Amino acid sequence: MRNQPLESLVLGDVLRARAESHRRETFLKFRDGEITYGEVDAMADRLARGLIAAGVDRGDHVGVMLPNGPEIINVIFALARVGAVAVPINTAYKGELLRHVLAGSDTSTLIVDGAYADRLAPIAARLPGLGRVIVRTGGTAGAGLDGLDGLGKPAIDMSWLLAHGAEPVSAPVSFADLQAIMFTSGTTGPSKGAMVPHALALTCALDSLDFLDRWGKTVYCPLPLFHAAGLWDGMMSALLSGGAIAVVERFSASRFWDDVRHFDAQVAMSVFSMIPILLNRPPTPRDKDHPLETFYMGKSVLDEPLLKRFGVRSVETYTSTEVGIATASPYGEWRLGSCGRAHEERFEVAVVDEMDRPVGPDEPGEIVVRPKQPFVITTGYYGAPEATARSFRNMWFHTGDRAWRDADGYFYFLDRMKDAIRRRGENISAFDLECEINLHPAVLECAAIGVPSELEDEDVKITVVLRPGAPLEPAELVDYCRERLPRSMVPRYVEFVDALPRTPTDKVAKYRLRAEGDHGLTPTTWDGERQEYRT
């Protein structure tokens, strides 16, 4: 499928074609077994029949809140067969974050693991558009339909979907139709749902195959499949290549190399923070005793220590949910610190100043992208026309990221201009985090920023103004966050101040917070990992 025509990039059809050519070959590997292309294809049809029987129709938005495993992959394919739009949901979400994703995407059906089902009752009254819930019982926590008492929505056991025949389902789906709505971190507002055509997800998958020279190879994926990296660059790339993907529940530094050997994996899906963790572990005699060739994605600046210790390369690209892989280096033509060149067939990529004027080589500015082919970038943010207009101004998609370009067209990422925090592979909306903390009765207002981390990405710092006379300890605030937020969003650093710095238009001047002390960390900053102040 190297020269796949753009118009043929429809997820359900690609699976059908692969099942015809690779029916008995292994597609999915798990710790407890393997599944062939033919078996995945047949299960997609069975689930699709069940979804139609449950009332899911072409174009419906269906939330998918399932852990890594065969079920989430089977459901994604089944929805593609029906022509429905998948809305993958972070399995750590709860409370207002979960309600925002479900309501903001107009999700009409939710497919949820029983382990997470009890999170729905507290927000159900504020989800009038959610018509039905399909529960995977006996899942990660062995939970069933009991946790949905009082939900006020029809609840169906997921096993019921398998009782409606296995005849092939083939809805009239185009490469331009939406395959998913993928939520990205918010900048100046709540997280937004990027509308993803089939062509965007699958061209991203195709391009990662070429840039990594990974056709037909086995991929090891410890990343969550509700994110684009695991789902597109991992699972869909394996599908297009005719190779296999080994999926585990989560990243574990202690199990990583044993897993790679067990699954005979040549490529590992990664986020930036994973590689320093592995490099910081004690050396062993087996450091080069493995089949792994490439980390994707890593930092190219870590290429030398990786090669020296593990004999593995780290491939860096510039990617986002909105545009897929905008820049990458042709295989073997890497440059230290660079995320590569523009994909000449698909994109035009530039670095511009604040007035959208291109800047010269070696000058920093914002990365902007526009497509050369139809439907290979997002068609906008669902239900957010103003945010879409801001991002797509002057015929460019504005990434909110800063970079520079050398004279040969290689791009070098610098930092984020947008108000988002990157922590251990997760993009965190500072706005969403601030909204939750502002609900604490002792908090008057707060500001969240990213600060340097020992693990390559960022750690979260929250600067808080307390209400007059309201006592609150940093550890109490962190405990409050742990109860209400995903682990990745819980701040490591807390600082109490009398007032937040302001711009002339009365917005919080976060650039001043970042400039204080040591990159935002001051002697009065409390460090949750050490349970002490930095004095």
Coordinates of C-alpha atoms in Angstrom, one line a residue:
M1 CA 0.0 0.0 0.0
R2 CA 3.0 2.3 -0.5
N3 CA 1.3 4.2 -3.4
Q4 CA -2.2 4.2 -2.0
P5 CA -4.4 6.7 -3.9
L6 CA -5.7 9.4 -1.6
E7 CA -9.3 8.6 -2.4
S8 CA -8.9 5.0 -1.2
L9 CA -7.9 6.0 2.3
V10 CA -11.0 5.0 4.1
L11 CA -10.3 3.1 7.3
G12 CA -13.0 0.3 7.0
D13 CA -12.0 -0.3 3.4
V14 CA -8.3 -0.4 4.1
L15 CA -8.9 -3.1 6.8
R16 CA -11.0 -5.1 4.3
A17 CA -8.2 -5.0 1.7
R18 CA -5.6 -6.0 4.3
A19 CA -7.7 -8.9 5.5
E20 CA -8.0 -10.2 1.9
S21 CA -4.2 -10.1 1.4
H22 CA -3.1 -11.0 5.0
R23 CA -6.0 -12.9 6.4
R24 CA -4.1 -15.4 8.5
E25 CA -1.2 -13.1 9.4
T26 CA -0.9 -11.6 12.8
F27 CA -2.1 -8.0 13.1
L28 CA -2.5 -7.5 16.9
K29 CA -0.2 -8.8 19.7
F30 CA -1.1 -8.7 23.4
R31 CA 0.5 -10.2 26.4
D32 CA -2.1 -13.0 26.4
G33 CA -2.3 -13.8 22.7
E34 CA -2.4 -12.7 19.0
I35 CA -5.2 -11.7 16.6
T36 CA -5.0 -12.0 12.8
Y37 CA -6.1 -9.5 10.2
G38 CA -9.0 -11.8 9.2
E39 CA -10.2 -12.0 12.8
V40 CA -10.1 -8.2 13.3
D41 CA -12.0 -7.8 10.0
A42 CA -14.7 -10.2 11.0
M43 CA -15.1 -8.7 14.5
A44 CA -15.5 -5.2 12.9
D45 CA -18.4 -6.4 10.9
R46 CA -20.1 -8.2 13.9
L47 CA -19.7 -5.1 16.1
A48 CA -20.9 -2.8 13.2
R49 CA -24.1 -4.9 12.9
G50 CA -24.6 -4.6 16.6
L51 CA -24.1 -0.9 16.6
I52 CA -26.7 -0.5 13.8
A53 CA -29.1 -2.6 15.8
A54 CA -28.5 -0.4 18.8
G55 CA -29.5 2.6 16.8
V56 CA -26.1 4.0 15.7
D57 CA -26.2 5.5 12.3
R58 CA -23.8 6.9 9.7
G59 CA -22.5 10.3 10.9
D60 CA -23.4 9.8 14.6
H61 CA -20.8 10.8 17.1
V62 CA -19.8 7.9 19.3
G63 CA -17.6 8.3 22.4
V64 CA -15.1 5.6 23.0
M65 CA -13.7 5.4 26.5
L66 CA -11.9 2.0 26.6
P67 CA -8.4 1.0 27.8
N68 CA -5.7 -0.3 25.6
G69 CA -6.7 -3.8 24.4
P70 CA -8.5 -5.5 21.4
E71 CA -11.8 -3.9 22.3
I72 CA -10.9 -0.3 21.5
I73 CA -9.3 -1.3 18.2
N74 CA -12.3 -3.4 17.2
V75 CA -14.7 -0.6 18.1
I76 CA -12.8 2.0 16.1
F77 CA -12.9 -0.2 13.0
A78 CA -16.6 -1.0 13.6
L79 CA -17.5 2.7 13.7
A80 CA -15.6 3.2 10.5
R81 CA -17.7 0.4 8.9
V82 CA -20.9 2.1 10.0
G83 CA -19.7 5.5 8.9
A84 CA -20.0 6.9 12.4
V85 CA -17.5 9.3 13.9
A86 CA -15.4 8.1 16.8
V87 CA -14.7 10.4 19.7
P88 CA -11.8 8.8 21.6
I89 CA -11.8 9.8 25.3
N90 CA -8.9 9.9 27.7
T91 CA -9.6 7.2 30.2
A92 CA -8.4 9.4 33.1
Y93 CA -11.2 12.0 32.5
K94 CA -13.9 12.5 34.9
G95 CA -16.2 15.3 36.2
E96 CA -16.2 18.5 34.2
L97 CA -13.5 17.4 31.8
L98 CA -15.5 14.3 30.8
R99 CA -18.7 16.3 30.5
H100 CA -17.0 18.9 28.3
V101 CA -15.8 16.3 25.8
L102 CA -19.1 14.4 25.7
A103 CA -21.2 17.6 25.4
G104 CA -18.7 19.5 23.2
S105 CA -18.6 16.7 20.6
D106 CA -22.4 16.1 20.6
T107 CA -21.8 12.5 21.5
S108 CA -25.0 10.6 21.2
T109 CA -23.7 7.1 22.1
L110 CA -20.9 6.3 24.6
I111 CA -19.0 3.0 24.6
V112 CA -17.4 2.8 28.0
D113 CA -15.4 0.3 30.1
G114 CA -17.2 -0.8 33.2
A115 CA -14.3 0.5 35.3
Y116 CA -15.2 4.1 34.3
A117 CA -19.0 3.8 34.1
D118 CA -19.6 5.2 37.6
R119 CA -18.2 8.6 36.5
L120 CA -21.3 9.2 34.4
A121 CA -24.0 9.5 37.0
P122 CA -22.7 12.8 38.5
I123 CA -22.7 14.5 35.1
A124 CA -25.6 12.7 33.4
A125 CA -28.2 15.5 34.0
R126 CA -25.9 17.9 32.0
L127 CA -25.7 15.5 29.0
P128 CA -29.1 15.8 27.3
G129 CA -27.7 14.7 24.0
L130 CA -26.3 11.4 25.2
G131 CA -28.9 8.9 24.2
R132 CA -27.4 5.6 25.1
V133 CA -24.5 4.0 26.9
I134 CA -22.8 0.7 25.9
V135 CA -20.8 -0.8 28.7
R136 CA -18.0 -3.3 28.4
T137 CA -18.7 -5.4 31.5
G138 CA -16.1 -7.6 33.1
G139 CA -13.5 -5.0 31.9
T140 CA -10.5 -3.6 33.7
A141 CA -12.2 -3.5 37.1
G142 CA -14.8 -6.2 36.4
A143 CA -17.6 -3.7 36.6
G144 CA -20.9 -4.0 35.0
L145 CA -24.2 -2.2 34.5
D146 CA -24.7 -1.8 38.3
G147 CA -22.7 1.4 38.3
L148 CA -25.2 3.1 36.0
D149 CA -28.1 3.1 38.5
G150 CA -29.8 6.4 38.3
L151 CA -28.2 7.4 35.1
G152 CA -31.4 8.0 33.3
K153 CA -30.0 6.7 30.0
P154 CA -30.5 3.3 28.3
A155 CA -27.6 1.1 29.1
I156 CA -26.6 -1.9 26.9
D157 CA -24.0 -4.6 27.7
M158 CA -21.3 -4.6 25.0
S159 CA -21.7 -8.3 24.5
W160 CA -25.2 -7.7 23.2
L161 CA -23.7 -6.1 20.1
L162 CA -22.3 -9.5 19.0
A163 CA -25.7 -11.2 18.5
H164 CA -26.8 -9.5 15.3
G165 CA -25.0 -11.4 12.5
A166 CA -21.6 -11.1 10.8
E167 CA -22.5 -10.1 7.3
P168 CA -20.1 -7.5 5.9
V169 CA -21.1 -3.9 6.5
S170 CA -20.1 -1.3 4.0
A171 CA -21.6 2.2 4.4
P172 CA -20.9 4.8 1.7
V173 CA -17.9 6.4 3.4
S174 CA -15.4 8.8 1.6
F175 CA -11.8 9.8 2.4
A176 CA -13.3 13.2 3.1
D177 CA -15.7 12.0 5.7
L178 CA -14.9 12.4 9.4
Q179 CA -13.3 9.4 11.0
A180 CA -13.0 11.0 14.4
I181 CA -13.2 14.0 16.6
M182 CA -9.9 14.2 18.6
F183 CA -9.7 16.5 21.5
T184 CA -6.6 18.6 21.8
S185 CA -5.4 20.7 24.6
G186 CA -6.9 24.2 24.9
T187 CA -5.0 27.4 24.6
T188 CA -7.0 30.3 25.7
G189 CA -10.2 28.3 26.3
P190 CA -11.4 24.8 26.8
S191 CA -9.9 21.8 24.9
K192 CA -11.2 21.6 21.4
G193 CA -12.3 18.7 19.2
A194 CA -10.3 18.6 16.0
M195 CA -12.4 17.1 13.1
V196 CA -10.4 14.4 11.5
P197 CA -11.2 13.1 8.0
H198 CA -10.2 9.5 7.1
A199 CA -7.5 11.0 4.8
L200 CA -5.8 12.9 7.6
A201 CA -5.5 9.9 10.0
L202 CA -4.3 7.5 7.2
T203 CA -1.9 9.9 5.5
C204 CA -0.3 10.5 8.8
A205 CA 0.0 6.7 9.2
L206 CA 1.4 6.3 5.7
D207 CA 4.0 9.1 6.2
S208 CA 5.3 7.6 9.4
L209 CA 6.0 4.4 7.6
D210 CA 8.2 6.1 5.0
F211 CA 10.1 8.3 7.4
L212 CA 10.9 5.4 9.7
D213 CA 11.5 2.8 7.0
R214 CA 9.2 0.5 8.9
W215 CA 7.1 -1.3 6.3
G216 CA 6.2 -4.8 7.5
K217 CA 7.9 -4.4 10.9
T218 CA 6.5 -5.1 14.3
V219 CA 5.6 -2.0 16.4
Y220 CA 5.6 -1.9 20.2
C221 CA 3.0 0.5 21.5
P222 CA 2.9 1.4 25.2
L223 CA 1.0 4.6 24.4
P224 CA -2.7 5.1 24.9
L225 CA -4.8 4.4 21.8
F226 CA -7.1 7.4 22.6
H227 CA -4.3 9.6 21.3
A228 CA -3.3 10.1 17.7
A229 CA 0.3 8.8 18.2
G230 CA -0.8 5.4 19.3
L231 CA -3.9 5.2 17.1
W232 CA -2.6 6.6 13.8
D233 CA 1.2 6.3 13.9
G234 CA 1.0 3.0 15.8
M235 CA -2.1 0.9 14.9
M236 CA -3.1 2.4 11.5
S237 CA 0.6 2.4 10.3
A238 CA 0.8 -1.3 11.2
L239 CA -2.4 -1.9 9.3
L240 CA -1.1 -0.1 6.1
S241 CA 2.2 -1.8 6.3
G242 CA 0.9 -5.4 6.7
G243 CA 3.0 -5.7 9.9
A244 CA 1.9 -6.3 13.5
I245 CA 1.5 -4.0 16.5
A246 CA 2.1 -5.1 20.0
V247 CA -0.2 -3.2 22.4
V248 CA 0.3 -3.1 26.2
E249 CA -1.6 -1.3 28.9
R250 CA 0.9 1.4 29.6
F251 CA 4.6 2.3 29.6
S252 CA 6.7 0.6 32.2
A253 CA 10.5 1.3 32.3
S254 CA 11.1 -2.0 34.1
R255 CA 9.3 -4.1 31.5
F256 CA 10.2 -2.2 28.4
W257 CA 13.1 -4.2 27.0
D258 CA 11.7 -7.5 28.1
D259 CA 8.5 -6.6 26.2
V260 CA 10.5 -5.5 23.1
R261 CA 12.2 -8.9 23.1
H262 CA 9.0 -10.9 23.8
F263 CA 7.1 -9.2 20.9
D264 CA 10.2 -9.1 18.6
A265 CA 9.5 -5.4 17.9
Q266 CA 11.7 -3.3 15.6
V267 CA 9.9 0.1 16.2
A268 CA 8.8 1.5 19.6
M269 CA 6.1 4.2 19.8
S270 CA 7.3 6.7 22.4
V271 CA 6.9 10.2 23.8
F272 CA 9.9 12.4 24.6
S273 CA 9.9 11.7 28.4
M274 CA 10.2 7.9 28.0
I275 CA 13.7 8.0 26.6
P276 CA 15.4 9.9 29.4
I277 CA 13.7 7.5 31.9
L278 CA 15.2 4.5 30.0
L279 CA 18.7 6.2 29.8
N280 CA 18.6 6.9 33.5
R281 CA 18.1 3.3 34.5
P282 CA 21.2 1.3 35.5
P283 CA 23.1 -0.3 32.6
T284 CA 22.8 -4.0 32.1
P285 CA 24.7 -6.6 30.0
R286 CA 21.6 -6.9 27.8
D287 CA 21.3 -3.2 26.8
K288 CA 21.9 -4.1 23.1
D289 CA 20.4 -7.6 23.2
H290 CA 17.1 -6.8 21.5
P291 CA 15.6 -6.3 18.0
L292 CA 14.6 -2.7 18.4
E293 CA 15.8 -0.3 15.7
T294 CA 13.9 3.0 16.2
F295 CA 12.1 5.1 18.8
Y296 CA 9.3 7.2 17.3
M297 CA 9.0 9.9 18.5
G298 CA 12.1 10.9 20.4
K299 CA 14.4 13.8 20.4
S300 CA 17.1 13.8 17.8
V301 CA 19.5 15.3 20.3
L302 CA 19.3 12.0 22.2
D303 CA 20.3 10.0 19.2
E304 CA 24.0 9.7 20.2
P305 CA 23.4 8.4 23.8
L306 CA 20.7 6.1 22.5
L307 CA 22.9 4.6 19.8
K308 CA 25.9 4.3 22.1
R309 CA 24.0 2.5 24.9
F310 CA 21.1 0.7 23.2
G311 CA 22.1 0.7 19.5
V312 CA 18.7 2.4 18.7
R313 CA 17.9 5.6 16.8
S314 CA 15.5 8.3 17.9
V315 CA 13.5 9.8 15.1
E316 CA 12.0 13.3 15.5
T317 CA 9.2 14.8 13.5
Y318 CA 6.9 17.8 13.9
T319 CA 3.4 16.4 14.3
S320 CA 0.0 17.5 15.6
T321 CA -3.5 16.1 15.7
E322 CA -4.5 18.9 13.3
V323 CA -2.0 18.3 10.6
G324 CA -0.5 14.8 11.1
I325 CA 3.3 14.8 10.2
A326 CA 4.1 18.2 8.8
T327 CA 7.9 17.8 8.8
A328 CA 10.2 14.9 9.0
S329 CA 13.6 13.8 7.8
P330 CA 14.0 11.3 4.9
Y331 CA 15.2 8.1 6.4
G332 CA 18.9 8.3 7.2
E333 CA 19.1 12.1 6.5
W334 CA 18.7 13.3 10.1
R335 CA 20.2 16.5 11.5
L336 CA 20.9 16.9 15.2
G337 CA 18.1 18.9 16.9
S338 CA 15.9 19.0 13.8
C339 CA 12.4 17.7 13.3
G340 CA 13.1 17.5 9.5
R341 CA 11.8 19.1 6.3
A342 CA 8.3 19.7 5.0
H343 CA 6.5 16.8 3.4
E344 CA 6.7 18.2 -0.2
E345 CA 3.8 16.2 -1.6
R346 CA 1.3 17.1 1.2
F347 CA 2.2 20.4 2.9
E348 CA 3.6 23.8 2.6
V349 CA 5.3 24.8 5.9
A350 CA 6.7 28.2 6.8
V351 CA 7.9 30.2 9.8
V352 CA 6.2 33.6 10.1
D353 CA 6.3 36.6 12.3
E354 CA 3.4 38.1 14.3
M355 CA 1.9 39.6 11.1
D356 CA 2.1 36.3 9.2
R357 CA 5.1 37.4 7.1
P358 CA 7.6 34.7 6.3
V359 CA 10.9 35.1 8.1
G360 CA 14.3 34.2 6.8
P361 CA 16.5 31.2 7.6
D362 CA 17.7 31.1 11.3
E363 CA 15.0 33.5 12.4
P364 CA 12.5 32.2 15.0
G365 CA 8.7 32.5 14.4
E366 CA 5.5 30.5 14.4
I367 CA 5.1 27.3 12.4
V368 CA 2.3 27.6 10.0
V369 CA 1.0 24.8 7.6
R370 CA -1.3 24.5 4.6
P371 CA -2.2 21.4 2.6
K372 CA -1.4 20.7 -1.0
Q373 CA -3.9 17.8 -1.0
P374 CA -7.5 17.8 0.1
F375 CA -8.6 16.6 3.6
V376 CA -5.1 15.8 4.9
I377 CA -5.4 18.3 7.7
T378 CA -8.3 19.0 10.2
T379 CA -11.4 20.6 8.7
G380 CA -11.7 22.7 11.9
Y381 CA -12.7 22.5 15.5
Y382 CA -16.1 21.0 16.1
G383 CA -18.7 23.5 17.3
A384 CA -16.0 26.2 17.7
P385 CA -16.1 28.4 14.6
E386 CA -14.3 31.3 16.3
A387 CA -11.4 29.1 17.3
T388 CA -11.3 27.6 13.8
A389 CA -11.2 31.1 12.3
R390 CA -8.3 32.1 14.6
S391 CA -6.3 29.1 13.7
F392 CA -6.9 29.2 10.0
R393 CA -6.3 32.9 9.3
N394 CA -4.6 34.2 6.2
M395 CA -4.9 30.8 4.5
W396 CA -2.5 29.1 6.9
F397 CA -3.1 26.8 9.9
H398 CA -1.4 28.4 12.8
T399 CA 0.1 25.8 15.1
G400 CA 0.9 28.0 18.1
D401 CA 4.4 26.5 18.1
R402 CA 7.7 28.4 17.6
A403 CA 10.6 27.2 15.5
W404 CA 13.3 28.2 13.1
R405 CA 14.4 26.9 9.7
D406 CA 17.9 26.5 8.3
A407 CA 19.0 27.4 4.8
D408 CA 18.4 23.8 3.6
G409 CA 14.7 23.7 4.8
Y410 CA 15.2 21.7 8.0
F411 CA 13.0 22.9 10.9
Y412 CA 14.1 23.1 14.5
F413 CA 11.3 23.2 17.2
L414 CA 11.8 25.8 20.0
D415 CA 8.8 26.0 22.2
R416 CA 5.0 26.4 22.4
M417 CA 3.6 29.9 22.0
K418 CA 0.2 28.6 23.0
D419 CA -1.0 28.2 26.6
A420 CA -0.6 24.5 26.8
I421 CA 1.6 22.3 28.9
R422 CA 3.3 19.1 27.6
R423 CA 3.8 16.6 30.5
R424 CA 5.0 13.0 30.0
G425 CA 3.4 12.7 26.6
E426 CA 0.1 14.4 27.5
N427 CA -1.0 17.8 26.2
I428 CA -2.6 19.6 29.2
S429 CA -5.0 22.4 28.8
A430 CA -3.9 25.1 31.3
F431 CA -7.5 26.6 31.0
D432 CA -9.1 23.3 32.0
L433 CA -6.7 22.9 35.0
E434 CA -7.3 26.4 36.2
C435 CA -11.1 26.0 35.9
E436 CA -11.1 23.0 38.2
I437 CA -8.8 24.6 40.8
N438 CA -10.8 27.8 40.8
L439 CA -13.7 25.8 42.1
H440 CA -11.9 25.2 45.4
P441 CA -13.6 27.3 48.0
A442 CA -10.3 28.8 49.3
V443 CA -9.1 29.8 45.8
L444 CA -9.7 33.3 44.4
E445 CA -7.9 32.7 41.1
C446 CA -4.9 30.8 39.8
A447 CA -2.6 30.4 36.8
A448 CA -1.0 27.2 35.5
I449 CA 2.2 27.1 33.6
G450 CA 4.7 24.5 32.4
V451 CA 8.2 24.5 33.9
P452 CA 11.3 22.5 33.0
S453 CA 11.3 18.9 34.0
E454 CA 14.1 16.4 34.4
L455 CA 12.2 14.2 32.0
E456 CA 12.4 16.3 28.8
D457 CA 8.9 17.6 28.7
E458 CA 7.4 19.9 31.4
D459 CA 6.1 19.7 34.9
V460 CA 3.0 21.6 36.0
K461 CA 3.2 24.6 38.3
I462 CA 0.1 26.3 39.7
T463 CA 0.3 29.9 41.1
V464 CA -2.6 30.6 43.4
V465 CA -4.3 33.7 45.0
L466 CA -6.3 32.6 48.1
R467 CA -9.5 34.2 49.3
P468 CA -9.0 36.6 52.3
G469 CA -8.8 34.6 55.5
A470 CA -9.0 31.2 53.7
P471 CA -6.3 28.8 54.9
L472 CA -4.9 26.2 52.5
E473 CA -1.7 24.1 52.4
P474 CA -0.1 23.2 49.1
A475 CA -0.5 19.4 49.9
E476 CA -4.2 20.0 50.5
L477 CA -4.6 21.6 47.1
V478 CA -2.7 18.8 45.4
D479 CA -4.9 16.2 47.1
Y480 CA -8.0 18.1 45.9
C481 CA -6.6 17.9 42.3
R482 CA -5.9 14.2 42.6
E483 CA -9.5 13.5 43.4
R484 CA -10.8 15.5 40.4
L485 CA -8.2 15.4 37.7
P486 CA -6.2 13.0 35.6
R487 CA -2.8 12.2 37.1
S488 CA -1.0 14.1 34.3
M489 CA -2.8 17.3 35.3
V490 CA -2.1 17.2 39.0
P491 CA 0.5 20.0 39.7
R492 CA 3.9 19.1 41.0
Y493 CA 4.6 22.7 42.1
V494 CA 2.4 25.1 44.0
E495 CA 3.0 28.8 44.9
F496 CA 0.7 31.1 46.8
V497 CA 0.9 34.8 45.9
D498 CA -1.0 38.0 46.9
A499 CA -1.8 38.8 43.2
L500 CA -1.1 37.5 39.7
P501 CA 0.8 39.7 37.3
R502 CA -1.5 41.4 34.7
T503 CA -1.2 42.7 31.1
P504 CA -2.6 46.2 30.2
T505 CA -5.8 44.4 29.1
D506 CA -6.1 42.7 32.5
K507 CA -5.1 39.2 31.3
V508 CA -2.7 37.2 33.4
A509 CA 0.8 37.8 32.3
K510 CA 2.1 34.2 32.3
Y511 CA 5.3 35.2 30.6
R512 CA 6.2 37.0 33.8
L513 CA 5.4 33.9 35.9
R514 CA 7.7 31.9 33.6
A515 CA 10.5 34.5 33.9
E516 CA 10.6 34.4 37.7
G517 CA 13.4 32.7 39.6
D518 CA 14.7 29.6 37.8
H519 CA 12.4 29.3 34.7
G520 CA 9.3 29.9 36.8
L521 CA 10.5 28.2 40.0
T522 CA 11.2 30.5 43.0
P523 CA 12.4 30.0 46.6
T524 CA 8.8 30.1 47.7
T525 CA 7.6 27.4 45.3
W526 CA 6.5 24.2 47.0
D527 CA 7.7 21.0 45.3
G528 CA 5.2 18.1 45.7
E529 CA 7.7 15.4 44.8
R530 CA 9.9 16.5 47.7
Q531 CA 7.1 17.8 49.9
E532 CA 9.1 21.0 50.7
Y533 CA 9.8 24.5 49.6
R534 CA 12.7 25.3 47.3
T535 CA 14.5 27.6 49.8

